[in-house]
Amino acid sequence: MHVDPEPLERLRQRTSEKWRAFPPDVLPLFVAEMDYPLADPIRQRLHALIELGDSGYVSSPAELGVAFAGFAERHWGWRLDPSKVRACTDVSVGIAEVLRRVIAPGDGVVITSPVYAPFADLVAEAGGVVVDVPLAAGELDTDAVDAALAAGARAVLLSNPHNPLGLVHSRERLVALADAAARHGAHVISDEIHGPLAQVGHDFVPFLSVSDAARDWGVTVTSASKAFNLAGFKCALMVAASERGLAVLDGMPEEVMFRTSIVGYHASVAAFTDGDEWLAGVLDALRESSRLLAALLAEHLPEVGYAPPSASYLAWLDMRRLGWGDDPAQRALEVARVALNPGLTFGPSGAGFARLNFACAPEVLREAINRLAAAR
């Protein structure tokens, strides 16, 4: 099954951030929303929900835990305990709530820049202080993380797979990270929202699956929202694999779970239970789009560095050789009328970079690269 993107004229009828943040002459390739239609199993489940008028408060996370456990075993060989899954509104909320439980005000929290821009805000929201341990040669610097924990940091906020690079962390690096956390009594919160988007040949490794230390000191926060385009439905999962981790989740106020959208809950269950065929089609489309992007850049913008991501539909573009300054996304928007994410929002090492969303139609991608090339 190949999943084709929606026509541009239909997409412009959407009211989401991607299609309302900029005027119609701008090609929006920034925020992480895909241009594909919803999977049929999700559509069908939501129609049934509406027909029943089933629009009340969410009840138990049990069905979601079972659905995700089945998905995790089929795709990654990870056998998790469904009874240790809890629901919340979205991954950012889950991260903030877990951090509140595992750090004290003023404690250091390690992030690994360039990394998802809201991580720093979430650390601050939970009362922590950011301790930036940048990636080294495009990989986790576990020795530097260990040193930061030895110096007093109390948690690590991990992007797995890593946004914006699309990096799938190796089992060996994750084991080393877990060992460092256990050695210093620090928690690891693993954001695994892009896990289902790992491409063939790049095996995603769930953090909680790698070792006893990871299970003891880790909590995973994830969602169907990126892989199945459900960000606005507001449902995410918090997963524990030990009594320590479960105590973190069950120590939260009950409202954390009850704020979950019942619509998002059912959409997520449908995605994890019956969405495999659709997801495989989307991964095929993304693989083609990534190859097209590489070819277009080589032909029209050879100065731009691009390493195809192993997971996700987000391209991390090195635009420093264009001479567009620390924020090339500004020129891209003002001159080319293409909206990209500024690299600087991902940390100081993002200067001269921009993030591009290639989960779009080929003609949109071609037009965007042509516009950027003309703006040189």
Coordinates of C-alpha atoms in Angstrom, one line a residue:
M1 CA 0.0 0.0 0.0
H2 CA 1.5 3.3 -1.1
V3 CA 0.1 6.4 0.7
D4 CA -0.1 9.5 -1.5
P5 CA -0.1 13.1 -0.1
E6 CA -3.2 15.2 -0.3
P7 CA -3.4 17.7 -3.2
L8 CA -2.1 21.2 -2.2
E9 CA -5.5 22.8 -2.7
R10 CA -7.1 20.4 -0.2
L11 CA -4.2 20.9 2.2
R12 CA -4.7 24.6 2.2
Q13 CA -8.2 24.0 3.6
R14 CA -6.7 22.6 6.8
T15 CA -6.7 24.9 9.8
S16 CA -3.7 23.5 11.6
E17 CA -0.5 25.5 12.4
K18 CA 1.2 24.3 9.3
W19 CA -1.4 25.8 7.1
R20 CA -2.4 28.9 9.0
A21 CA 0.9 30.3 10.3
F22 CA 1.9 31.9 7.0
P23 CA 0.3 33.6 4.0
P24 CA -0.8 31.3 1.1
D25 CA 2.2 32.2 -1.0
V26 CA 4.5 30.5 1.5
L27 CA 5.3 26.8 1.2
P28 CA 5.1 25.5 4.8
L29 CA 7.9 22.9 5.4
F30 CA 8.5 23.6 9.0
V31 CA 6.3 22.1 11.8
A32 CA 6.1 18.3 12.0
E33 CA 2.8 17.6 10.4
M34 CA 2.5 15.3 7.4
D35 CA 0.5 16.0 4.2
Y36 CA -1.0 12.5 4.1
P37 CA -4.6 11.5 4.7
L38 CA -5.6 9.7 7.9
A39 CA -5.3 6.0 8.0
D40 CA -8.6 4.3 7.3
P41 CA -8.7 2.3 10.6
I42 CA -8.4 5.6 12.5
R43 CA -11.2 7.2 10.4
Q44 CA -13.5 4.3 11.0
R45 CA -12.9 4.2 14.7
L46 CA -13.5 8.0 15.0
H47 CA -16.7 7.8 12.9
A48 CA -18.0 5.1 15.2
L49 CA -17.1 7.2 18.2
I50 CA -19.1 10.2 16.8
E51 CA -22.1 8.0 16.0
L52 CA -22.2 6.8 19.6
G53 CA -21.8 10.3 20.9
D54 CA -18.9 8.8 22.9
S55 CA -17.3 12.2 23.8
G56 CA -16.9 12.0 27.5
Y57 CA -13.9 11.7 29.8
V58 CA -11.3 9.0 29.1
S59 CA -11.5 6.1 31.5
S60 CA -8.7 3.5 31.9
P61 CA -5.5 3.4 29.9
A62 CA -5.8 -0.4 29.7
E63 CA -6.8 -0.7 26.0
L64 CA -4.1 1.7 24.9
G65 CA -1.4 -0.2 26.9
V66 CA -2.4 -3.5 25.2
A67 CA -2.5 -1.9 21.7
F68 CA 0.9 -0.3 22.2
A69 CA 2.4 -3.4 23.6
G70 CA 1.3 -5.3 20.5
F71 CA 2.8 -2.7 18.2
A72 CA 6.1 -2.6 20.1
E73 CA 6.5 -6.4 20.0
R74 CA 5.6 -6.6 16.3
H75 CA 7.9 -3.8 15.2
W76 CA 10.8 -3.8 17.7
G77 CA 10.6 -7.1 19.5
W78 CA 10.1 -5.2 22.7
R79 CA 7.8 -7.0 25.2
L80 CA 6.5 -4.5 27.6
D81 CA 3.9 -4.9 30.4
P82 CA 0.7 -3.1 29.3
S83 CA -0.2 -2.6 32.9
K84 CA 2.7 -0.2 33.2
V85 CA 1.4 2.2 30.5
R86 CA -0.3 5.4 31.5
A87 CA -1.9 8.1 29.3
C88 CA -1.5 11.8 29.1
T89 CA -2.3 14.6 26.7
D90 CA 0.9 14.8 24.7
V91 CA 4.6 13.9 24.9
S92 CA 5.6 17.4 26.1
V93 CA 3.2 17.2 29.0
G94 CA 4.4 13.7 29.8
I95 CA 8.0 14.9 29.8
A96 CA 7.2 17.8 32.1
E97 CA 5.2 15.7 34.5
V98 CA 7.9 13.0 34.7
L99 CA 10.5 15.6 35.3
R100 CA 8.5 17.1 38.2
R101 CA 8.6 13.7 39.9
V102 CA 12.3 12.9 39.5
I103 CA 14.0 16.3 40.0
A104 CA 14.0 19.0 42.7
P105 CA 13.9 22.7 41.8
G106 CA 17.3 23.8 40.5
D107 CA 18.5 20.3 39.6
G108 CA 20.4 19.9 36.3
V109 CA 18.8 18.0 33.4
V110 CA 21.0 16.9 30.5
I111 CA 19.9 17.6 27.0
T112 CA 21.9 16.8 23.9
S113 CA 21.9 19.6 21.4
P114 CA 21.1 20.2 18.6
V115 CA 17.8 18.8 19.9
Y116 CA 14.0 19.4 19.8
A117 CA 13.6 23.0 20.7
P118 CA 11.0 22.7 23.5
F119 CA 13.2 20.4 25.6
A120 CA 14.8 23.4 27.3
D121 CA 11.4 25.0 28.0
L122 CA 10.1 21.7 29.5
V123 CA 13.1 21.5 31.8
A124 CA 12.5 25.0 33.0
E125 CA 8.7 24.3 33.3
A126 CA 9.5 21.4 35.7
G127 CA 11.9 23.6 37.8
G128 CA 15.1 22.2 36.4
V129 CA 18.2 23.8 34.9
V130 CA 19.4 22.8 31.4
V131 CA 22.8 21.1 31.2
D132 CA 23.7 20.9 27.5
V133 CA 25.9 18.1 26.5
P134 CA 26.1 18.5 22.7
L135 CA 26.3 15.5 20.3
A136 CA 29.8 14.6 19.4
A137 CA 30.4 13.8 15.7
G138 CA 26.6 13.3 15.4
E139 CA 26.4 10.7 18.2
L140 CA 25.5 10.7 21.9
D141 CA 28.6 11.6 23.9
T142 CA 28.0 9.2 26.8
D143 CA 31.2 10.0 28.5
A144 CA 30.3 13.7 28.7
V145 CA 26.8 12.8 29.9
D146 CA 28.4 10.6 32.6
A147 CA 30.6 13.6 33.6
A148 CA 27.5 15.9 33.8
L149 CA 25.7 13.4 36.0
A150 CA 28.8 13.0 38.2
A151 CA 28.8 16.8 38.5
G152 CA 25.3 16.8 39.9
A153 CA 22.7 16.6 37.1
R154 CA 19.8 14.4 38.2
A155 CA 18.2 13.5 34.9
V156 CA 18.7 13.0 31.2
L157 CA 16.1 14.0 28.6
L158 CA 16.8 11.8 25.6
S159 CA 15.5 12.2 22.1
N160 CA 15.3 8.7 20.7
P161 CA 15.4 8.8 17.7
H162 CA 17.1 12.1 17.8
N163 CA 15.2 15.1 16.4
P164 CA 16.3 17.0 14.3
L165 CA 19.0 14.7 12.9
G166 CA 16.8 11.6 12.5
L167 CA 19.5 9.7 14.3
V168 CA 18.7 6.2 15.6
H169 CA 20.8 5.7 18.6
S170 CA 22.7 2.4 18.8
R171 CA 22.0 -0.2 21.5
E172 CA 25.6 0.2 22.7
R173 CA 25.2 4.0 23.3
L174 CA 21.9 3.5 25.0
V175 CA 23.4 0.8 27.3
A176 CA 26.2 3.2 28.2
L177 CA 23.7 5.9 28.9
A178 CA 21.7 3.6 31.2
D179 CA 24.8 2.5 33.0
A180 CA 25.8 6.1 33.6
A181 CA 22.4 7.0 34.9
A182 CA 22.3 4.0 37.3
R183 CA 25.8 4.8 38.5
H184 CA 24.7 8.3 39.6
G185 CA 21.1 7.5 40.6
A186 CA 19.7 9.7 37.8
H187 CA 16.6 9.2 35.7
V188 CA 16.4 9.0 31.9
I189 CA 13.2 10.2 30.2
S190 CA 13.2 8.9 26.6
D191 CA 11.1 10.7 24.1
E192 CA 10.4 8.0 21.5
I193 CA 7.8 9.8 19.4
H194 CA 9.7 9.2 16.2
G195 CA 10.4 5.5 16.8
P196 CA 7.7 4.2 14.5
L197 CA 9.2 6.2 11.7
A198 CA 12.6 4.4 11.6
Q199 CA 13.4 3.4 8.0
V200 CA 14.2 -0.2 6.8
G201 CA 17.7 -1.0 7.7
H202 CA 17.8 1.3 10.7
D203 CA 16.5 -0.6 13.7
F204 CA 15.0 1.6 16.3
V205 CA 16.0 0.5 19.9
P206 CA 13.5 1.4 22.7
F207 CA 15.5 2.6 25.6
L208 CA 13.7 0.5 28.2
S209 CA 14.6 -2.7 26.2
V210 CA 18.4 -2.4 26.4
S211 CA 19.2 -3.4 30.0
D212 CA 18.1 -3.8 33.6
A213 CA 19.6 -0.4 34.4
A214 CA 17.5 1.2 31.7
R215 CA 14.4 -0.4 33.0
D216 CA 15.1 0.6 36.5
W217 CA 16.0 4.3 35.9
G218 CA 14.1 5.0 32.7
V219 CA 10.6 6.2 31.7
T220 CA 9.5 6.3 28.0
V221 CA 7.1 9.0 26.7
T222 CA 5.8 8.4 23.3
S223 CA 2.7 8.8 21.0
A224 CA 1.1 7.8 17.8
S225 CA 0.9 11.5 16.9
K226 CA 4.0 11.8 14.7
A227 CA 3.8 8.5 12.8
F228 CA 0.0 8.7 12.3
N229 CA -0.4 12.5 12.1
L230 CA -2.5 12.8 15.2
A231 CA -0.9 15.7 17.0
G232 CA -4.1 17.7 17.5
F233 CA -5.9 14.7 19.0
K234 CA -4.0 15.0 22.3
C235 CA -3.0 11.5 23.5
A236 CA 0.4 10.2 24.5
L237 CA 1.8 7.3 26.5
M238 CA 4.1 7.2 29.5
V239 CA 5.7 3.7 29.9
A240 CA 7.5 2.2 32.8
A241 CA 9.4 -1.1 33.0
S242 CA 10.2 -1.3 36.7
E243 CA 8.6 -0.6 40.1
R244 CA 10.7 2.5 40.4
G245 CA 9.4 3.8 37.1
L246 CA 5.8 2.8 37.8
A247 CA 6.1 4.7 41.1
V248 CA 7.1 7.8 39.1
L249 CA 4.0 7.5 36.9
D250 CA 1.5 6.6 39.7
G251 CA 2.8 9.5 41.8
M252 CA 1.3 12.0 39.4
P253 CA -2.0 13.7 40.0
E254 CA -4.9 11.7 38.6
E255 CA -5.7 14.7 36.4
V256 CA -2.6 14.0 34.2
M257 CA -4.4 11.0 32.8
F258 CA -7.9 12.3 32.9
R259 CA -6.9 15.3 30.7
T260 CA -6.2 12.9 27.8
S261 CA -8.6 13.3 24.9
I262 CA -11.0 10.3 24.5
V263 CA -10.9 11.0 20.7
G264 CA -7.1 10.8 20.7
Y265 CA -7.2 7.8 22.9
H266 CA -9.3 5.8 20.4
A267 CA -7.4 7.1 17.4
S268 CA -4.2 5.9 19.1
V269 CA -5.6 2.5 19.8
A270 CA -6.7 2.2 16.2
A271 CA -3.3 3.3 15.0
F272 CA -1.3 0.9 17.1
T273 CA -3.7 -2.0 16.5
D274 CA -4.6 -1.7 12.8
G275 CA -2.3 0.9 11.3
D276 CA 0.7 -1.2 10.2
E277 CA -0.2 -1.4 6.5
W278 CA -0.8 2.4 6.3
L279 CA 2.4 3.1 8.2
A280 CA 4.4 0.9 5.8
G281 CA 2.9 2.9 2.9
V282 CA 3.9 6.2 4.6
L283 CA 7.4 4.9 5.2
D284 CA 7.7 4.0 1.5
A285 CA 6.5 7.5 0.6
L286 CA 9.0 9.1 3.0
R287 CA 11.9 7.1 1.6
E288 CA 11.1 8.3 -1.9
S289 CA 10.7 11.9 -0.7
S290 CA 14.1 11.7 1.1
R291 CA 15.8 10.4 -2.0
L292 CA 14.1 13.1 -4.1
L293 CA 15.3 15.8 -1.6
A294 CA 18.9 14.5 -1.9
A295 CA 18.7 14.6 -5.7
L296 CA 17.2 18.1 -5.8
L297 CA 19.8 19.4 -3.4
A298 CA 22.7 17.8 -5.4
E299 CA 21.4 19.4 -8.6
H300 CA 20.2 22.8 -7.5
L301 CA 21.9 23.5 -4.1
P302 CA 25.1 21.5 -3.9
E303 CA 26.4 23.8 -1.2
V304 CA 23.8 22.5 1.3
G305 CA 24.8 19.5 3.4
Y306 CA 22.2 16.8 3.9
A307 CA 22.5 13.4 5.5
P308 CA 19.2 11.5 5.0
P309 CA 17.6 10.8 8.4
S310 CA 17.4 7.2 9.6
A311 CA 14.0 8.0 11.2
S312 CA 11.4 10.7 10.8
Y313 CA 10.6 13.0 7.9
L314 CA 12.7 15.9 9.0
A315 CA 15.8 16.9 7.2
W316 CA 18.7 18.7 9.0
L317 CA 20.2 21.0 6.4
D318 CA 23.7 22.5 6.7
M319 CA 23.3 25.8 4.9
R320 CA 26.4 27.5 6.2
R321 CA 28.1 27.5 2.8
L322 CA 25.3 29.6 1.3
G323 CA 26.4 32.6 3.4
W324 CA 22.9 33.2 4.7
G325 CA 24.1 33.8 8.3
D326 CA 23.3 32.1 11.5
D327 CA 19.6 31.9 10.7
P328 CA 19.2 30.8 7.0
A329 CA 15.5 30.1 7.6
Q330 CA 14.9 33.9 7.8
R331 CA 16.2 34.4 4.2
A332 CA 14.4 31.2 3.1
L333 CA 11.1 32.7 4.3
E334 CA 11.6 36.4 3.3
V335 CA 13.1 35.8 -0.1
A336 CA 12.2 32.3 -1.2
R337 CA 8.8 32.2 0.6
V338 CA 9.6 28.7 2.1
A339 CA 9.1 28.2 5.8
L340 CA 11.7 26.2 7.5
N341 CA 12.6 25.7 11.2
P342 CA 15.5 27.9 12.3
G343 CA 18.5 25.8 13.3
L344 CA 19.3 28.1 16.2
T345 CA 16.1 27.0 18.0
F346 CA 17.7 23.6 18.5
G347 CA 20.7 25.0 20.3
P348 CA 23.8 27.0 19.6
S349 CA 25.3 24.3 17.3
G350 CA 22.3 24.9 15.0
A351 CA 23.7 28.2 13.7
G352 CA 23.7 28.1 10.0
F353 CA 21.3 25.1 9.8
A354 CA 17.6 24.7 9.2
R355 CA 15.1 21.9 9.5
L356 CA 12.9 20.9 6.5
N357 CA 9.8 18.7 6.6
F358 CA 9.8 16.5 3.5
A359 CA 6.5 14.7 4.3
C360 CA 4.9 16.4 1.3
A361 CA 4.1 15.9 -2.3
P362 CA 7.0 15.7 -4.8
E363 CA 5.9 18.8 -6.6
V364 CA 5.9 20.8 -3.4
L365 CA 9.4 19.7 -2.6
R366 CA 10.6 20.5 -6.1
E367 CA 9.1 24.0 -5.9
A368 CA 10.6 24.6 -2.5
I369 CA 14.2 23.7 -3.6
N370 CA 13.8 25.7 -6.8
R371 CA 12.7 28.7 -4.7
L372 CA 15.6 28.3 -2.3
A373 CA 18.1 28.0 -5.2
A374 CA 16.8 31.1 -6.8
A375 CA 17.3 33.0 -3.5
R376 CA 21.0 32.6 -3.5

